[in-house]
Coordinates of C-alpha atoms and ligand atoms in Angstrom, one line a residue:
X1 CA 9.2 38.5 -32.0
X2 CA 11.5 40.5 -29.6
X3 CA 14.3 38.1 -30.1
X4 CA 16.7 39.2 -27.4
X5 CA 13.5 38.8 -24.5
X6 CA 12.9 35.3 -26.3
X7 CA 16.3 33.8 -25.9
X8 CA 16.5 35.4 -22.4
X9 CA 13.8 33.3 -21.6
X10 CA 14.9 30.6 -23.3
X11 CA 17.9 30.8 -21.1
X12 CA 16.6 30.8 -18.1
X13 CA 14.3 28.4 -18.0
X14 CA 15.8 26.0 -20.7
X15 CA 19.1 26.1 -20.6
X16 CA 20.5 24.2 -16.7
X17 CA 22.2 26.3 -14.7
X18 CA 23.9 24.5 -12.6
X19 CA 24.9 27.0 -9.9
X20 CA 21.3 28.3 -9.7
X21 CA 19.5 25.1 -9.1
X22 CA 22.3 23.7 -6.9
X23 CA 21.5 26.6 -4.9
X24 CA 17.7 26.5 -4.8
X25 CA 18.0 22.5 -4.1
X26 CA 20.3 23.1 -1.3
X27 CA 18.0 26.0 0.3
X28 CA 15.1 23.3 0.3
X29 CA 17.2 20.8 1.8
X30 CA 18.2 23.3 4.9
X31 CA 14.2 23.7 5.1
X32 CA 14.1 20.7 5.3
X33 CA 17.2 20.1 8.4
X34 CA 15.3 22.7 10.3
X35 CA 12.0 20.9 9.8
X36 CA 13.9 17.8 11.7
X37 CA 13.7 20.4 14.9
X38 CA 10.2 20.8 14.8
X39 CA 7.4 18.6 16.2
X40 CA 5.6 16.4 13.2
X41 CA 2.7 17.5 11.6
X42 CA 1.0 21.4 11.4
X43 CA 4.4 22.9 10.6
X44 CA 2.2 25.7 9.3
X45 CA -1.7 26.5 9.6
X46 CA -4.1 25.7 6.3
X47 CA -5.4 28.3 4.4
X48 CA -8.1 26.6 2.2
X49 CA -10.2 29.9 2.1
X50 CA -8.6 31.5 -0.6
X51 CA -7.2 29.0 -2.7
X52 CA -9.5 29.8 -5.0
X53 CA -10.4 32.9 -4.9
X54 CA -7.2 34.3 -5.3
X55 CA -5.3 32.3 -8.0
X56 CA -2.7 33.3 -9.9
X57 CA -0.2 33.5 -13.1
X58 CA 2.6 35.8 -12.4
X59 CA 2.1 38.3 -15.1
X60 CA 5.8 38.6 -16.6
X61 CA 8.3 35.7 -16.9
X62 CA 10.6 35.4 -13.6
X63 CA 13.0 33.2 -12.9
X64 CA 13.7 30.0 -10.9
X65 CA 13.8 31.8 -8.0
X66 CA 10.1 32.7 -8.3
X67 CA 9.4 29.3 -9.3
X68 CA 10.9 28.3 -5.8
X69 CA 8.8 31.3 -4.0
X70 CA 5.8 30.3 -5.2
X71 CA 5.9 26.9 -3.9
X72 CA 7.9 27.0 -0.9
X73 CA 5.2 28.2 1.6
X74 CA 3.7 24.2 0.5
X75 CA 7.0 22.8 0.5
X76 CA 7.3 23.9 4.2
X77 CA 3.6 23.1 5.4
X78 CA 4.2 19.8 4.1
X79 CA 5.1 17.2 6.5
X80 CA 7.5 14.8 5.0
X81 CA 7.0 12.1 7.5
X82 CA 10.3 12.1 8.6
X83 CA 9.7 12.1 12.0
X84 CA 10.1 9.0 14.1
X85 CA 6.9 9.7 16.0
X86 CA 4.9 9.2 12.9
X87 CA 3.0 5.9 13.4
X88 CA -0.5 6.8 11.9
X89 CA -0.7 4.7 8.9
X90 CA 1.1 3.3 5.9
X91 CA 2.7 5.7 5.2
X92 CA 6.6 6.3 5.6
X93 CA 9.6 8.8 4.3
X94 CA 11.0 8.0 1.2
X95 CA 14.5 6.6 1.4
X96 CA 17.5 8.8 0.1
X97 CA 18.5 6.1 -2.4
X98 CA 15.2 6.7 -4.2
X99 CA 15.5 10.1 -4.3
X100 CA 18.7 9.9 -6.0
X101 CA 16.6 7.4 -8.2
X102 CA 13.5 9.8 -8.8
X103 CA 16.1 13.1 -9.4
X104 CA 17.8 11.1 -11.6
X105 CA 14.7 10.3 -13.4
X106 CA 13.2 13.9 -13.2
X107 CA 16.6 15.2 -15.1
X108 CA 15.6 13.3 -18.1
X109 CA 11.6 13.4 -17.7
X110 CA 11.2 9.5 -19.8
X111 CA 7.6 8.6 -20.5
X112 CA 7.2 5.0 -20.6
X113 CA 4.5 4.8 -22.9
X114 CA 6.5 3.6 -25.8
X115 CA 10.5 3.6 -25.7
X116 CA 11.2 5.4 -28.5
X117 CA 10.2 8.4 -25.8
X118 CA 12.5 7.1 -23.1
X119 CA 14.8 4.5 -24.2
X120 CA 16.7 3.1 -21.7
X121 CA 14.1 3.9 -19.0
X122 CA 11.2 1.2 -20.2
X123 CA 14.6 -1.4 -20.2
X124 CA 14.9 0.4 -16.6
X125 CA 11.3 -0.5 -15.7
X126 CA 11.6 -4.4 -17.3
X127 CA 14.4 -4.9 -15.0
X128 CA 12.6 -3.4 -12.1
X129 CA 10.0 -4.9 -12.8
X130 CA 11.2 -8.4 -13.0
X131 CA 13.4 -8.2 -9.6
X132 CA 10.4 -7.5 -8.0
X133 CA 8.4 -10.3 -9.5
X134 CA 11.1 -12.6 -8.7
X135 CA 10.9 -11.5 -5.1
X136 CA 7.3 -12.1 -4.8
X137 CA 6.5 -14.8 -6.8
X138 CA 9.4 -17.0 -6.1
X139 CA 9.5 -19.2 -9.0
X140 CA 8.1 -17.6 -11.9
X141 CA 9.1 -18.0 -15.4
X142 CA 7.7 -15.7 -17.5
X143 CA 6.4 -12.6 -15.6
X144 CA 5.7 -8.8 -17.0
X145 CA 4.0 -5.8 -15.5
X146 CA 4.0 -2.1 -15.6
X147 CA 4.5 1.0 -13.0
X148 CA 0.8 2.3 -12.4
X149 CA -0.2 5.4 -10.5
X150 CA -1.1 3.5 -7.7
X151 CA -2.3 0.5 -5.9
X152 CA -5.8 1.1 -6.7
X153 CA -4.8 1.0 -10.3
X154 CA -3.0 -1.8 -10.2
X155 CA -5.9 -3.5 -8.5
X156 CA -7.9 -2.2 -11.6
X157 CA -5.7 -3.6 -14.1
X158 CA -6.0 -7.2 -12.1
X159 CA -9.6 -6.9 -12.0
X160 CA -9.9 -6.0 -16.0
X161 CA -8.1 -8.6 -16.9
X162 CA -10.7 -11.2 -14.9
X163 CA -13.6 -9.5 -16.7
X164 CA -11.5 -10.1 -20.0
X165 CA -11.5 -13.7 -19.1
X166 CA -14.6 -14.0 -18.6
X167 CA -16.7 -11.6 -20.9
X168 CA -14.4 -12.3 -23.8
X169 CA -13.9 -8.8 -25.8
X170 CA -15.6 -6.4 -23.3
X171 CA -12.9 -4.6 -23.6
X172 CA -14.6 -4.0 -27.8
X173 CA -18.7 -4.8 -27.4
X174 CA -18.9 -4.6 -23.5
X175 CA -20.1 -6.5 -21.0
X176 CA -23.4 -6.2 -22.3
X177 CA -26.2 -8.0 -20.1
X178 CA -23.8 -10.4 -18.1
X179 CA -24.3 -10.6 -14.6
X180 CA -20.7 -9.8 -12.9
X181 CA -19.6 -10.4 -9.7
X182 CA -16.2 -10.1 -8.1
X183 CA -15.0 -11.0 -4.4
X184 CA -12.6 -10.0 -1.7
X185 CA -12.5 -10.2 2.1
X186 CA -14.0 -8.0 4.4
X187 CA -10.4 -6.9 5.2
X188 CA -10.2 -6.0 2.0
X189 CA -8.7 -2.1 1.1
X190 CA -11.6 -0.1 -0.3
X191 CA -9.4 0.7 -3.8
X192 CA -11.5 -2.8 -5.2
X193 CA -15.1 -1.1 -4.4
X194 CA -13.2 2.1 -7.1
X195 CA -12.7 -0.4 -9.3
X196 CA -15.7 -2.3 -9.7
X197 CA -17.2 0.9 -9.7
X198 CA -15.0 2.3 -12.4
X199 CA -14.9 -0.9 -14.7
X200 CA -18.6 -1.1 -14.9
X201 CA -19.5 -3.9 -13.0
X202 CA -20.8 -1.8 -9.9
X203 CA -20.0 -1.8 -6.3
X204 CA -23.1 -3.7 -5.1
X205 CA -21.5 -6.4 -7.3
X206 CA -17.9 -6.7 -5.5
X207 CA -19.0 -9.4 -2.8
X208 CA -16.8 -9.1 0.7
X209 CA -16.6 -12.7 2.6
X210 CA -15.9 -12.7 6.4
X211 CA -12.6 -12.9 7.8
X212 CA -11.2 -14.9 10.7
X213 CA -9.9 -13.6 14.0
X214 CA -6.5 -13.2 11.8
X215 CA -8.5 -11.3 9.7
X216 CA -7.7 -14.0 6.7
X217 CA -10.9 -14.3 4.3
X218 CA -12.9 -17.6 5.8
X219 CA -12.7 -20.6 3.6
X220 CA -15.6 -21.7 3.5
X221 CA -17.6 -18.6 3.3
X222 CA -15.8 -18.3 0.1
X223 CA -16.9 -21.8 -1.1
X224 CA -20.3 -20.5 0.0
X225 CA -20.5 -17.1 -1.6
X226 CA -19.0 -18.7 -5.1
X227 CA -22.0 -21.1 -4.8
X228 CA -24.6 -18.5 -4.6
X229 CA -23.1 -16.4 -7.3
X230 CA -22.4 -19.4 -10.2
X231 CA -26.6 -20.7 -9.1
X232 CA -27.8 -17.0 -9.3
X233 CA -26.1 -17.2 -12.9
X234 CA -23.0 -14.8 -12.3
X235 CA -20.0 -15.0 -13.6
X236 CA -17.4 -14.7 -11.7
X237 CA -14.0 -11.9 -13.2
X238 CA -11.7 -12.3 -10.3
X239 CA -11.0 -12.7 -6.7
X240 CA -8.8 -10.1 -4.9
X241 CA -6.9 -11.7 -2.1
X242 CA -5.4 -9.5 0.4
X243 CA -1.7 -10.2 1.2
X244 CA -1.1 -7.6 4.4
X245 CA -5.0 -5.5 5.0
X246 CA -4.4 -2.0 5.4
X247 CA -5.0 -1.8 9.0
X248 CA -4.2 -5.3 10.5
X249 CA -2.0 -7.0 7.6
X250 CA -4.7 -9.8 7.6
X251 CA -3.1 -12.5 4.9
X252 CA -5.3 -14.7 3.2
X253 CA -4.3 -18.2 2.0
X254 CA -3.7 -17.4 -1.6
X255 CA -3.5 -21.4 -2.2
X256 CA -6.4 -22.2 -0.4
X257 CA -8.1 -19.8 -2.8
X258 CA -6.6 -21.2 -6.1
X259 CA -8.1 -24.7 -5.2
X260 CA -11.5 -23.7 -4.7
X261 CA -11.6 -21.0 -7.7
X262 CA -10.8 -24.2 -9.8
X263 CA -13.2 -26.4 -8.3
X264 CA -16.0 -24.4 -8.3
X265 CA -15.4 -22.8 -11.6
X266 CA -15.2 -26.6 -13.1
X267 CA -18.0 -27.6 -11.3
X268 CA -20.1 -24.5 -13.0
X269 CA -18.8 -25.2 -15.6
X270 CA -17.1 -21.7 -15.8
X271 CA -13.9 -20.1 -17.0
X272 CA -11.7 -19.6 -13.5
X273 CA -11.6 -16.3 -12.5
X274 CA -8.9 -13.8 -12.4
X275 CA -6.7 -14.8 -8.7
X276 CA -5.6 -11.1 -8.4
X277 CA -3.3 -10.5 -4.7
X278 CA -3.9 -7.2 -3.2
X279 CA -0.1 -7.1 -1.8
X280 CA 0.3 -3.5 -1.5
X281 CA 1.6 -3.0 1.8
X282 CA 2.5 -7.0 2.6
X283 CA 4.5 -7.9 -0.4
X284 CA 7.8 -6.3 1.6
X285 CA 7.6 -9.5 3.9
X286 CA 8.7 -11.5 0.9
X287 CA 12.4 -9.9 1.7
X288 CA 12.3 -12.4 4.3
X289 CA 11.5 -15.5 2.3
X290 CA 15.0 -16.6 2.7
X291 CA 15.7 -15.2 6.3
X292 CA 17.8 -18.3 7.9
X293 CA 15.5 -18.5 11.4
X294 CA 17.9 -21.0 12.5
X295 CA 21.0 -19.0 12.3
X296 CA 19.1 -15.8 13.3
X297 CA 22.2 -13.8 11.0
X298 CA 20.4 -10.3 12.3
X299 CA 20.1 -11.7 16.4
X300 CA 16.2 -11.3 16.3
X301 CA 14.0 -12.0 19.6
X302 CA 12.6 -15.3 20.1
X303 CA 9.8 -13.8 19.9
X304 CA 9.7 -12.4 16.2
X305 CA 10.9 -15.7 14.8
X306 CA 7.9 -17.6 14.7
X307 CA 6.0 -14.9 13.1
X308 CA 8.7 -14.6 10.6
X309 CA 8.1 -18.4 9.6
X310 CA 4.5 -17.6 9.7
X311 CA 5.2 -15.3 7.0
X312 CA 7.9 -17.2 5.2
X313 CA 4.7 -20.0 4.4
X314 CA 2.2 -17.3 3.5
X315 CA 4.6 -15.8 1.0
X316 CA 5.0 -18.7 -0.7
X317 CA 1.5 -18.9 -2.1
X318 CA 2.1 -16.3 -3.9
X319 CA 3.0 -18.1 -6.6
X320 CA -0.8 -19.7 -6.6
X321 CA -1.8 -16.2 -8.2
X322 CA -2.7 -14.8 -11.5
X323 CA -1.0 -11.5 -10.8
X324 CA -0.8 -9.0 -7.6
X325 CA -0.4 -5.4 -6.9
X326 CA 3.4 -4.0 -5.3
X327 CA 3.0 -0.8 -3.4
X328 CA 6.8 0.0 -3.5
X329 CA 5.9 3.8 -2.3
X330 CA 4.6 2.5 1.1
X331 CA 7.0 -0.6 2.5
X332 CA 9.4 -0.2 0.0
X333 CA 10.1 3.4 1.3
X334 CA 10.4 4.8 -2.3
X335 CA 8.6 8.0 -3.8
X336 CA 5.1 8.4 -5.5
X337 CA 4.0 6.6 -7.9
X338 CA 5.7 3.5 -7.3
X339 CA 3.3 1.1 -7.6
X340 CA 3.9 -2.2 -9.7
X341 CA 0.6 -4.3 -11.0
X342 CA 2.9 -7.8 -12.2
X343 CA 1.6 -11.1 -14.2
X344 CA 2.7 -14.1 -13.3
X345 CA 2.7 -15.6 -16.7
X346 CA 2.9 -13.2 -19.4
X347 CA 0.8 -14.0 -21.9
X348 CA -2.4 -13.0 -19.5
X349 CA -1.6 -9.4 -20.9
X350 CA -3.0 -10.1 -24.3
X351 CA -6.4 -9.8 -22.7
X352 CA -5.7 -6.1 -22.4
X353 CA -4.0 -5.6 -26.2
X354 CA -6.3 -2.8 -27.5
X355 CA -5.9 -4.7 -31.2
X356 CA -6.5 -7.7 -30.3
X357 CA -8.1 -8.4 -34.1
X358 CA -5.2 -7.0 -35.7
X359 CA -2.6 -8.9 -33.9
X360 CA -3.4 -12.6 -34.2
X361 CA -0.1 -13.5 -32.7
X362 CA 1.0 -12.4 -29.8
X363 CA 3.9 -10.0 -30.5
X364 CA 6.4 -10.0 -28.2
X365 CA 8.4 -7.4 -29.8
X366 CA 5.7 -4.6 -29.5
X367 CA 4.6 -5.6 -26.5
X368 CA 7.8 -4.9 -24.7
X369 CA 8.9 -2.1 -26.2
X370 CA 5.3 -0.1 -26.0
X371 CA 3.5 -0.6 -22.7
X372 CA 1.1 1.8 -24.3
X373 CA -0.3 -1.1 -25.9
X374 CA -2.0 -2.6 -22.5
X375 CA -1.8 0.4 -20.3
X376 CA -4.5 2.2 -19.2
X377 CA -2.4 5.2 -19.0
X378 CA -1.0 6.6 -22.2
X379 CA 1.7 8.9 -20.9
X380 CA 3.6 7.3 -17.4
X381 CA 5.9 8.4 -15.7
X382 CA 9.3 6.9 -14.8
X383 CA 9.4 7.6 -11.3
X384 CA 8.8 3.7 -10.4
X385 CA 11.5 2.3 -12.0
X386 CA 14.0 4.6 -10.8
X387 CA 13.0 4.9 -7.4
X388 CA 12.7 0.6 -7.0
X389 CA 16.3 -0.1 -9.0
X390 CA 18.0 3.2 -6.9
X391 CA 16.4 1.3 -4.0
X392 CA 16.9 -2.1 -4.4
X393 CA 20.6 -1.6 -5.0
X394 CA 21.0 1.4 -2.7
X395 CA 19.4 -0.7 0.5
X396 CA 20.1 -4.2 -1.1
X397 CA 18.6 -7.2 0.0
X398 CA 20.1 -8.0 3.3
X399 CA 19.3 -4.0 3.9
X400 CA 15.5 -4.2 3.3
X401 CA 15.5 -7.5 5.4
X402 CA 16.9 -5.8 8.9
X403 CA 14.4 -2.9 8.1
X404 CA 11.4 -5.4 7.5
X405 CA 12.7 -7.2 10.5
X406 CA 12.8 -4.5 12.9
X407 CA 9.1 -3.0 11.8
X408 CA 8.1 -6.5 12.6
X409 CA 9.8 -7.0 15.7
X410 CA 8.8 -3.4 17.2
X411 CA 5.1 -4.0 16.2
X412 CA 5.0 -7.0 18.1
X413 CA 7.1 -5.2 21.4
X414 CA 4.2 -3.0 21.1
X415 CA 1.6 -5.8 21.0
X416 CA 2.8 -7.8 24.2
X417 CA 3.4 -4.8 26.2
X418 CA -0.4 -4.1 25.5
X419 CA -1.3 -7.4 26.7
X420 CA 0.0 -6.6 30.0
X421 CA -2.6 -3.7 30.6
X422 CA -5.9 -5.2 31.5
X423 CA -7.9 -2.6 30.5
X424 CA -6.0 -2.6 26.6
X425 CA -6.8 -5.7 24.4
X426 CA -4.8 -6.4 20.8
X427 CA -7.3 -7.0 17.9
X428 CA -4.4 -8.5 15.4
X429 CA -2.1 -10.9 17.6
X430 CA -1.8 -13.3 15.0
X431 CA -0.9 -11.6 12.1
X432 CA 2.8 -10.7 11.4
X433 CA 3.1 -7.4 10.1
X434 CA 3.9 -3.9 11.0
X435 CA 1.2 -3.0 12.2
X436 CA -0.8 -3.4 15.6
X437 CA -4.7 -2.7 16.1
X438 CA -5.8 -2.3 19.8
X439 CA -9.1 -1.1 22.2
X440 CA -8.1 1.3 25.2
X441 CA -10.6 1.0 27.5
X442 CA -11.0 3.1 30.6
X443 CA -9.1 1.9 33.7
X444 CA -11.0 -0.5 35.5
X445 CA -12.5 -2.3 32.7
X446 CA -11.3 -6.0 31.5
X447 CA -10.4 -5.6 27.5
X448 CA -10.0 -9.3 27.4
X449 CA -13.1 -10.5 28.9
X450 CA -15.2 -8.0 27.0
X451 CA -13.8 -9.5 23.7
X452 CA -14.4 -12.5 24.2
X453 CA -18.3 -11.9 25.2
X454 CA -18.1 -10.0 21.9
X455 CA -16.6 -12.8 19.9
X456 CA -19.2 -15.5 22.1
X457 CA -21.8 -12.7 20.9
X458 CA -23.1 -12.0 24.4
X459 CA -22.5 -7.8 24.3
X460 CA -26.3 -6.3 23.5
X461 CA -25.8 -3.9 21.3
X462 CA -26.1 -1.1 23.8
X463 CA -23.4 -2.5 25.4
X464 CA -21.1 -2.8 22.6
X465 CA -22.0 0.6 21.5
X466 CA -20.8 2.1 25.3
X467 CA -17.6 0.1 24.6
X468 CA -17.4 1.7 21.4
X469 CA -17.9 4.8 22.5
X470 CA -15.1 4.4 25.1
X471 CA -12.6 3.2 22.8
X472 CA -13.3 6.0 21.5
X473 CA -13.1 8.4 23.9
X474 CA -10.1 7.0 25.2
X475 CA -8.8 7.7 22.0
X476 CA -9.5 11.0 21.6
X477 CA -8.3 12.2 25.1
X478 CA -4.9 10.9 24.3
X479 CA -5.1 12.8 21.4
X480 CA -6.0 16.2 23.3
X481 CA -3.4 15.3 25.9
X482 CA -0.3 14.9 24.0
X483 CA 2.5 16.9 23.8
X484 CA 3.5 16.4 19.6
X485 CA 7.2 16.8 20.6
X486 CA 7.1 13.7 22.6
X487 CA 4.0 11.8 21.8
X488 CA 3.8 9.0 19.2
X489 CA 0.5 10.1 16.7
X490 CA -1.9 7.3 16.2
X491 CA -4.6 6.9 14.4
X492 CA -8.1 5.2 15.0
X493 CA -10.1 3.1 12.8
X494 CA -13.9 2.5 12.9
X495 CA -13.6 -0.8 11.7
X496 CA -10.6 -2.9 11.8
X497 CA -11.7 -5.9 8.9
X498 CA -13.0 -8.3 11.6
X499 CA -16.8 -8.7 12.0
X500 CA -17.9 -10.9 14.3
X501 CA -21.8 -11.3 14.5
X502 CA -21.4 -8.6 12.0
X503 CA -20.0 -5.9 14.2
X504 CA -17.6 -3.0 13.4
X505 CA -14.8 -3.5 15.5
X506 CA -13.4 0.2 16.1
X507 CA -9.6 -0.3 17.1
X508 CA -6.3 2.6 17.7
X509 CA -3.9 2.1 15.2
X510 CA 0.1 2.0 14.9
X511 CA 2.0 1.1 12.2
X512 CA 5.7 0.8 12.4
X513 CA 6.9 2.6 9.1
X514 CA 9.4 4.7 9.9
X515 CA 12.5 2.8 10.5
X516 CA 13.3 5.5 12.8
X517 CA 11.2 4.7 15.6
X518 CA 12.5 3.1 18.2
X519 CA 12.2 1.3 21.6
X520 CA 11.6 4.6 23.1
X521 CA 8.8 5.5 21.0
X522 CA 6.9 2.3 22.2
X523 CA 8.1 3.0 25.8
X524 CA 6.6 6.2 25.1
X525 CA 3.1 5.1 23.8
X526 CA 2.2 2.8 26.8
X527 CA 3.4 5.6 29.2
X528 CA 0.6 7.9 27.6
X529 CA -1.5 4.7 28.3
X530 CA -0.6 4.9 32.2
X531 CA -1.2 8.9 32.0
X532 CA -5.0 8.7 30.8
X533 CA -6.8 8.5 34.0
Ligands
PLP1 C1 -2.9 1.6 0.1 C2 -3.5 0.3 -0.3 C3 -4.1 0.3 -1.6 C4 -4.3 1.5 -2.5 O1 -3.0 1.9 -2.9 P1 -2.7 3.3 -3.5 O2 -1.3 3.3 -3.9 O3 -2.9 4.2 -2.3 O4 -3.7 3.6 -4.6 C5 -4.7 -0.9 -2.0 N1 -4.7 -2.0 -1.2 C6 -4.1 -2.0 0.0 C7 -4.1 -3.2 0.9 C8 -3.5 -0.8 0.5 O5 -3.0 -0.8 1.7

């Protein structure tokens, strides 16, 4: 071995020099100031076509300023979402308190797979881990959970442990010949079709009951489906509730559910499924559980405060559930992966141990100190933890309530400013979220009236399909016309959760993620309304 080439790449790329990547961190950071100048999105054109077909491994070692080069032309056409204009989906900038979290967490690169590889960091992640499981659930004595790599795998983890319930030991012999069936709402986030897929139960086996016009999973249908499912000789892992759908933030009535998964399962004589909550984008209402609407501390519209009751009673079924998902990377504002998959009562985690034979007691002391025990993952990283606590503590309470507030409050500007054009119609009125769902219709035409023969099921479906096709159109011309430097971006979904007489309701999107946006960015959106002729 050449020695003296050996330690001078051992000193440049493990030993920290300070000055160097001070430098490099503040060069990306004045990309990123001059980024702030530029319109949102395309800062710089795709080039897919070679990716492959020109790899490459620099041939001799470098130094950190090639490791900058060869990333930087991604770092800069990569929209951080900074912009205020950004109302597409859920997704928002990360907050500067997390990123001193996730740097902080990068420095010292913990895996939380067992602690003797992290130490402080899985304490970091029990901590985190329980604040947020306090918020949520309310009252809850004895909650655990884990950082995932996202809210589809925290879903997963939710749905295993129903199919643990009720195939005992699938997780050793398999699920062998049973018949398994598992059931959301038609507003439900396609992550629980993955994993019904992925666990081996099969998508044509994850049943989707109809929502209401508030796009909350209907009752009764549920009673109904759980009926044909227990006399068809299923059984029944779990039910996913959705606590704030993707595009509408739909709720359903987690209590409501509890009583008739008991019932039914009784009646069957069947073990209760798993009551997994799907919160990932609506657990960030739960900041407003104690919001005083009578003193109004923040000065909030009239108007917001009864959704923010509506809420306030919502939230506090949460408790009713066996576990839920936390998507602290979308509402939260944090970094990726920040997701959270938390029990309510910790001793549904032995139904993942992977020893379950050789540990007859449940053993607290492994158990917390070696996620790896339950996890799917084996190595995980800590960038949860650090980006929630940095949060949390960064943005505190009252903090995350004013931004919640204001999402809320701007969403629903937006929505009654709709109302007032004839020819626009909003598809989620009664649900409290950030986010509003709408039909633009040409001039002319009356949104309302054309719902409601919709809802009545009077539209042929030649007519609904011209409708469709307008709401459509209507939606893309905006899109040609706009100027990116001025115009809010939108985005348009084919089918919005709600199906009456089975229908796809198509419907423009905005959701209010970035606390950024302003007044002027919804003054902005119904004047491009006005504009399209
Ligand atoms: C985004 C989302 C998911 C999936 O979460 P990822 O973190 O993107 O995997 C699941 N459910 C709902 C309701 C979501 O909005």
């Amino acid at each position: 071995m050449d020695q003296q080439k050996l330690s001078e790449l051992i000193d440049t790329f493990f030993v920290c020099d300070k000055r160097q990547i001070a430098e490099i961190f503040n060069e990306f950071l004045s990309a990123m100031e001059a980024e702030e100048r530029l319109a949102p999105g395309g800062l710089m054109s795709r080039n897919y076509e070679t990716a492959q077909a020109n790899p490459e491994i620099h041939t001799l070692p470098g130094n950190l300023k090639d490791a900058r080069d060869s990333v930087f032309p991604f770092f800069w056409g990569t929209d951080g979402w900074y912009s205020k204009l950004h109302l597409e989906n859920v997704k928002g900038p990360a907050n500067y308190a997390s990123l001193i979290g996730a740097l902080a967490c990068l420095l010292k690169n913990p895996n939380l797979c067992v602690d003797t590889y992290c130490l402080r960091s899985n304490e970091l992640e029990v901590k985190a881990i329980t604040s947020l499981a306090n918020l949520v659930f309310y009252h809850t004595e004895s909650p655990w959970g884990v950082f995932t790599m996202g809210g589809t795998i925290s879903n997963l983890y939710g749905g295993k442990i129903g199919i643990e319930k009720v195939v005992p030991g699938a997780m050793q012999s398999g699920i062998g010949g049973v018949k398994l069936a598992g059931v959301v709402s038609q507003a439900a986030h396609y992550s629980n079709a993955t994993l019904a897929g992925w666990l081996g139960m099969g998508t044509d086996q994850l049943h989707a009951v109809p929502v209401d016009r508030s796009m909350a999973m209907d009752l009764s249908q549920l009673e109904a489906k759980l009926d044909q499912l227990y006399q068809s000789d299923h059984r029944v892992a779990f039910v996913i509730a959705t606590f704030g759908s993707t595009d509408a933030f739909g709720i359903d009535d987690i209590e409501g559910i509890r009583q008739i998964i008991q019932a039914k399962a009784q009646q069957y004589s069947q073990p209760v499924p798993q009551l997994h909550v799907d919160g990932a984008v609506g657990w960030v209402t739960c900041f407003l559980n104690e919001y005083d609407c009578q003193a109004n501390p923040f000065q909030l519209a009239d108007s917001t405060l009864p959704l923010i009751q509506k809420n306030q009673r919502l939230a506090q079924k949460i408790k009713f559930a066996d576990s839920i998902t936390i998507d602290f990377h979308k509402m939260g504002w944090g970094h990726y992966p920040a997701s959270a998959f938390i029990v309510n009562r910790r001793e549904d985690l032995r139904y993942l141990f992977r020893t379950t034979e050789d540990m007859p007691y449940f053993s607290e002391a492994d158990y917390r100190h070696d996620p790896a025990l339950f996890t799917l993952e084996c190595s995980r990283p800590g960038l949860g933890p650090y980006s929630v606590m940095a949060s949390l503590n960064g943005i505190g309470l009252t903090g995350y309530q004013m931004l919640v507030a204001n999402a809320m409050e701007l969403a629903h500007e937006l929505k009654m400013r709709l109302e007032q054009l004839d020819y626009c119609k909003v598809l989620n009125w009664d649900t409290a979220g950030p986010s509003v769902v709408w039909w633009v219709l040409p001039k002319g035409r009356n949104a309302q009236e054309i719902f409601d023969r919709m809802e009545r099921g009077e539209l042929s479906a030649d007519e609904f399909a011209t409708y469709r096709h307008e709401i459509h159109r209507m939606f893309e011309k905006r899109d040609a016309m706009k100027d990116r430097a001025q115009d809010a971006r939108l985005s348009y979904t084919s089918s919005m959760g709600y199906q009456p007489h089975g229908l796809d309701i198509p419907a423009w999107k905005a959701v209010f993620f970035n606390p950024k946006t302003d007044r002027a960015v919804v003054d902005g959106i119904i004047q491009s309304l006005e504009n399209l002729v």
